């Protein structure tokens, strides 16, 4: 439809109605874009750790905005204040909006009180990526780890978030585990709240 | 009218895997912000976005041809329609329309009303020279180069700059003759 005159002028992004978020683009469009993000960042670094850090930074910016967006749209401007609440928010709501499904699993670390893991058999950003041998443990999941950190940090749950490959028996491809290690203050506050 | 393409953009889009547009939009935003921090000059960011788009276009054309069933376009007018109706739909889920042809049919405008790249975006005063969606022009240029068309793609209107639509001017510079012998069977 060629709708002349139906276009409205908005001077301020806040005047725009918030979309319902049902719009979609093709997976390849995202994959192409993401691959450019990785390739560009490769030109800016000299080692794997730095590359992961830059991808995480990019993800962090996405996470911060996703939190804000979802709190407005889905939760009537309320956000979670409890540890389990925010974790299940990430595992269910955020995952569902971004990746179209709930994450495969959310577990508590057995060795440390402050560690939680979100695992995904086939993480979207790792789908079209194969890691060359000389890049060792590099994981594009760093971008998603960044998203998770962005959500948690901006909700008042600072944490260190990292992405790892975990080989699975009988499966050709390893799954990706996002390891969340909350900072001390978060656990103390949680204990106080009882 | 659009030429009768083997498959409409809608049909292709309905059959490809899709992701939430917000993930795409926000990821693109993160890229632009990284570039602004790294390169500092708005002009440099425009260039880098165009380069990234070009890289994508070069790869994207393969998927486009494989999934759309579109074959060689007879003239540039057909090419423009295919980009607007099939290409944009297939990848971004939106359609553009083609307008403002020049007399000899070598340059036209693609006008977009919906643009999934710009949700949640507002250009701050410090970025006024930025062509936020410059990646799109790179994609078109790169993709067309792979099918032997050298083009120049520029932004004419941009809603982020206060215009009433997104308008890309596509100008056909020359058709590159295919080189003989073809090296297909090496």
XYZ file of C-alpha atoms in Angstrom:
380
model
C 0.000 0.000 0.000
C 1.288 3.356 -0.901
C -0.094 5.446 1.849
C 0.756 9.042 1.225
C -0.096 11.263 4.121
C -0.469 8.483 6.664
C 3.006 9.065 7.985
C 3.105 10.928 11.224
C 5.964 13.049 12.325
C 7.457 12.346 15.701
C 9.948 14.733 17.102
C 10.599 12.679 20.185
C 11.047 8.954 20.450
C 9.074 8.947 23.689
C 5.997 10.240 21.895
C 5.845 7.121 19.798
C 3.513 4.403 20.922
C 5.387 1.370 22.187
C 5.105 -1.426 19.651
C 3.684 -4.733 20.771
C 6.871 -6.428 19.742
C 5.340 -8.932 17.374
C 7.272 -7.807 14.351
C 9.765 -10.210 12.908
C 12.706 -10.198 10.550
C 14.292 -13.196 8.906
C 16.786 -15.183 10.906
C 19.349 -14.709 8.154
C 19.076 -10.939 8.424
C 20.010 -11.254 12.072
C 22.723 -13.825 11.373
C 24.333 -11.609 8.718
C 24.247 -8.624 11.030
C 25.633 -10.562 13.967
C 28.430 -11.967 11.874
C 29.394 -8.436 10.855
C 29.429 -7.445 14.521
C 31.835 -10.281 15.291
C 34.030 -9.616 12.274
C 34.234 -5.919 12.959
C 35.196 -6.512 16.567
C 37.846 -8.970 15.452
C 39.600 -6.120 13.681
C 39.658 -4.113 16.908
C 41.328 -6.596 19.253
C 44.484 -8.674 19.571
C 43.230 -11.528 21.701
C 40.227 -13.716 22.343
C 39.487 -12.374 25.807
C 39.266 -8.853 24.476
C 37.015 -9.955 21.625
C 34.669 -11.641 24.076
C 34.692 -8.563 26.250
C 33.700 -6.365 23.326
C 30.897 -8.697 22.319
C 29.756 -8.710 25.915
C 29.727 -4.926 25.950
C 27.555 -4.889 22.856
C 25.217 -7.397 24.504
C 25.133 -5.389 27.726
C 23.694 -2.429 25.849
C 20.993 -4.667 24.417
C 20.193 -6.164 27.836
C 19.783 -2.794 29.506
C 17.216 -1.778 26.905
C 15.413 -5.098 26.915
C 14.850 -4.817 30.660
C 13.419 -1.354 30.316
C 11.240 -2.332 27.383
C 9.831 -5.480 28.969
C 9.166 -3.839 32.323
C 7.106 -1.200 30.544
C 5.279 -3.525 28.238
C 4.757 -6.750 30.118
C 4.978 -5.939 33.761
C 3.185 -2.637 34.237
C 6.375 -0.799 35.122
C 7.307 -3.183 37.902
C 10.529 -5.076 38.063
C 11.643 -8.070 40.074
C 13.433 -7.439 43.339
C 14.152 -11.012 44.399
C 16.904 -13.237 43.112
C 14.760 -16.110 41.916
C 12.251 -13.712 40.465
C 14.787 -11.936 38.291
C 16.404 -15.216 37.248
C 13.157 -16.682 36.069
C 12.379 -13.361 34.369
C 15.609 -13.758 32.365
C 15.121 -17.449 31.732
C 11.493 -17.164 30.651
C 10.347 -13.685 29.680
C 13.552 -12.270 28.226
C 14.455 -15.502 26.436
C 11.012 -15.839 25.000
C 10.957 -12.337 23.603
C 14.477 -12.430 22.177
C 14.784 -16.032 21.046
C 11.175 -17.148 20.737
C 11.441 -19.826 23.406
C 12.119 -20.328 27.083
C 15.724 -21.264 27.829
C 16.362 -25.001 28.076
C 17.324 -24.984 31.721
C 18.028 -22.825 34.742
C 20.114 -24.411 37.471
C 21.809 -23.445 40.670
C 25.506 -24.175 40.896
C 26.270 -27.052 43.219
C 29.624 -25.831 44.422
C 29.017 -22.155 45.016
C 26.043 -20.443 46.564
C 26.317 -17.433 44.275
C 26.364 -19.253 40.937
C 23.504 -19.974 38.582
C 23.493 -21.375 35.081
C 21.224 -20.939 32.112
C 21.824 -23.574 29.466
C 20.776 -23.737 25.878
C 21.282 -26.659 23.556
C 21.536 -24.532 20.463
C 22.071 -20.882 21.233
C 20.867 -18.636 18.435
C 24.121 -16.736 18.070
C 26.209 -19.911 17.928
C 24.130 -21.502 15.266
C 25.985 -20.377 12.185
C 29.349 -20.045 13.823
C 32.188 -22.470 13.751
C 35.189 -21.633 15.823
C 38.543 -22.039 14.113
C 41.018 -24.170 16.057
C 43.370 -21.307 16.756
C 40.626 -19.386 18.520
C 40.329 -22.003 21.238
C 37.596 -21.321 23.725
C 36.084 -18.333 22.006
C 32.314 -18.315 22.365
C 29.920 -15.972 20.568
C 27.631 -16.642 23.486
C 29.572 -13.803 25.115
C 27.073 -11.542 23.377
C 24.175 -13.288 25.098
C 26.095 -13.321 28.381
C 26.329 -9.569 27.941
C 22.576 -9.322 27.410
C 21.996 -11.279 30.628
C 24.456 -9.105 32.521
C 22.791 -5.985 31.133
C 19.380 -7.106 32.362
C 20.636 -8.180 35.796
C 22.861 -5.205 36.406
C 20.199 -2.666 35.507
C 17.665 -4.459 37.674
C 19.990 -4.056 40.644
C 21.636 -7.484 40.575
C 25.260 -6.913 39.594
C 26.902 -10.131 38.445
C 29.736 -11.532 36.392
C 28.303 -13.431 33.465
C 30.280 -15.693 31.153
C 29.468 -18.115 28.352
C 30.960 -21.594 28.065
C 30.685 -24.602 25.819
C 29.794 -27.780 27.622
C 30.224 -30.971 25.592
C 27.250 -33.295 25.735
C 27.368 -37.040 25.398
C 25.931 -38.374 22.208
C 25.631 -34.897 20.699
C 27.872 -33.531 18.047
C 27.661 -29.939 19.172
C 28.245 -28.780 22.703
C 25.579 -26.867 24.505
C 26.158 -23.317 25.704
C 25.981 -22.517 29.359
C 25.669 -18.962 30.609
C 27.270 -18.856 34.036
C 26.005 -16.127 36.356
C 28.032 -15.289 39.432
C 26.254 -12.708 41.576
C 28.238 -10.188 43.534
C 28.331 -10.427 47.302
C 25.958 -7.576 48.016
C 23.197 -9.293 46.080
C 23.392 -12.415 48.228
C 23.570 -10.397 51.429
C 20.487 -8.436 50.496
C 18.704 -11.629 49.548
C 19.556 -13.163 52.925
C 18.248 -10.086 54.700
C 14.970 -10.258 52.840
C 14.663 -13.826 54.047
C 3.159 -3.265 -11.684
C 5.605 -5.655 -10.193
C 6.839 -8.343 -12.524
C 5.528 -11.805 -11.890
C 8.236 -13.173 -9.665
C 8.394 -16.925 -9.191
C 7.631 -16.469 -5.512
C 6.252 -13.427 -3.818
C 8.188 -11.846 -1.005
C 5.382 -12.746 1.368
C 5.569 -16.405 0.476
C 9.305 -16.524 0.977
C 9.115 -14.603 4.240
C 6.431 -16.960 5.533
C 8.698 -19.913 4.893
C 12.002 -18.729 6.305
C 12.946 -18.921 9.956
C 12.353 -15.642 11.687
C 13.472 -13.853 14.814
C 11.998 -11.070 16.871
C 12.643 -7.734 15.190
C 13.540 -6.117 18.506
C 16.569 -8.345 18.951
C 17.649 -7.298 15.482
C 16.951 -3.626 16.079
C 18.746 -3.491 19.415
C 21.721 -5.446 18.098
C 22.034 -3.010 15.234
C 21.847 -0.165 17.717
C 24.663 -1.742 19.707
C 26.780 -1.920 16.556
C 26.193 1.717 15.704
C 27.066 2.770 19.245
C 30.262 0.733 19.190
C 31.265 2.346 15.929
C 30.550 5.816 17.266
C 32.730 5.125 20.299
C 35.551 3.555 18.295
C 35.684 5.859 15.311
C 34.545 9.118 16.871
C 33.901 10.776 13.488
C 30.352 10.497 12.191
C 31.675 10.385 8.611
C 33.836 7.380 9.451
C 30.874 5.621 11.002
C 28.855 6.176 7.826
C 31.687 4.635 5.836
C 32.073 1.647 8.134
C 28.330 0.950 8.145
C 28.326 1.068 4.369
C 31.267 -1.330 4.260
C 29.532 -3.754 6.619
C 26.424 -3.577 4.489
C 28.480 -4.262 1.389
C 29.981 -7.373 3.008
C 26.500 -8.557 3.896
C 25.128 -7.831 0.421
C 27.874 -9.885 -1.196
C 26.838 -12.908 0.868
C 23.125 -12.250 1.019
C 22.602 -12.351 -2.737
C 23.242 -16.122 -2.768
C 20.518 -16.808 -0.292
C 18.235 -14.388 -2.056
C 18.611 -16.115 -5.414
C 18.322 -19.580 -3.903
C 15.161 -18.916 -1.926
C 13.262 -16.485 -4.106
C 13.533 -18.313 -7.401
C 14.088 -14.967 -9.092
C 16.218 -15.257 -12.182
C 17.995 -12.697 -14.297
C 16.211 -9.386 -14.566
C 15.753 -8.090 -18.068
C 16.096 -4.457 -17.243
C 16.966 -2.292 -14.289
C 13.311 -1.426 -13.709
C 12.599 -5.054 -12.946
C 15.599 -5.200 -10.636
C 14.308 -2.303 -8.574
C 10.865 -3.861 -8.217
C 12.365 -7.155 -7.134
C 14.474 -5.455 -4.472
C 11.527 -3.509 -3.154
C 8.889 -6.236 -3.207
C 10.862 -9.437 -2.698
C 14.223 -8.498 -1.192
C 13.076 -6.179 1.575
C 10.150 -8.441 2.419
C 12.200 -11.598 2.512
C 14.812 -10.310 4.922
C 13.227 -7.484 6.881
C 9.557 -8.293 6.573
C 8.708 -4.904 5.076
C 8.097 -3.711 1.551
C 9.287 -0.624 -0.203
C 7.920 1.019 -3.293
C 9.763 2.269 -6.321
C 9.255 5.756 -7.623
C 10.861 8.788 -9.259
C 12.382 7.114 -12.296
C 14.630 9.287 -14.382
C 14.052 9.555 -18.121
C 16.469 6.821 -19.212
C 15.455 4.351 -16.526
C 18.793 4.103 -14.783
C 17.994 5.659 -11.459
C 15.053 5.449 -9.120
C 14.057 5.840 -5.522
C 13.169 3.106 -3.064
C 10.833 4.460 -0.426
C 10.377 2.715 2.907
C 7.651 3.576 5.356
C 8.444 0.881 7.853
C 12.018 0.409 8.798
C 12.817 -2.164 11.446
C 16.275 -0.707 12.023
C 15.090 2.484 13.643
C 12.691 1.470 16.415
C 13.597 3.155 19.692
C 16.071 5.434 17.948
C 16.460 9.152 18.233
C 19.459 10.949 16.807
C 21.143 13.182 19.354
C 22.449 16.578 18.286
C 26.003 15.298 18.185
C 25.158 12.732 15.513
C 23.326 14.907 13.028
C 25.530 13.885 10.109
C 24.953 10.213 10.745
C 23.130 8.089 8.198
C 21.851 5.680 10.796
C 20.649 3.096 8.297
C 23.646 3.346 6.017
C 24.110 -0.399 6.261
C 21.060 -0.831 3.986
C 22.581 1.113 1.135
C 25.718 -1.001 1.451
C 23.691 -4.194 1.284
C 21.959 -3.139 -1.933
C 25.211 -2.049 -3.544
C 26.998 -5.265 -2.559
C 24.197 -7.547 -3.666
C 23.782 -5.841 -7.037
C 27.495 -5.933 -7.685
C 27.336 -9.711 -7.442
C 24.814 -9.761 -10.266
C 26.985 -7.568 -12.465
C 25.466 -4.199 -11.702
C 27.571 -1.409 -10.417
C 25.373 1.027 -8.538
C 25.547 4.075 -6.382
C 23.108 4.161 -3.465
C 22.485 7.313 -1.465
C 20.013 8.498 1.140
C 17.599 11.195 0.057
C 15.152 11.218 2.936
C 15.516 9.901 6.459
C 12.802 10.078 9.118
C 15.412 10.284 11.841
C 16.465 13.549 10.288
C 12.914 14.837 10.231
C 11.806 13.763 6.749
C 8.517 12.022 6.143
C 9.871 8.689 4.856
C 13.036 6.753 4.167
C 14.135 7.207 0.598
C 17.122 5.592 -1.052
C 18.287 6.726 -4.455
C 19.658 3.837 -6.499
C 21.599 4.779 -9.598
C 22.850 2.232 -12.095
C 26.384 3.223 -13.082
C 27.161 0.373 -15.438
C 26.586 -3.247 -16.158
C 29.769 -5.193 -15.719
C 30.166 -7.630 -18.572
C 30.723 -11.160 -17.342
C 34.229 -12.280 -17.893
C 34.947 -15.068 -20.251
C 35.979 -17.816 -19.760
C 33.730 -18.610 -16.838
C 35.599 -20.401 -14.143
C 32.735 -22.560 -12.997
C 34.251 -25.960 -13.559
C 37.665 -25.481 -12.101
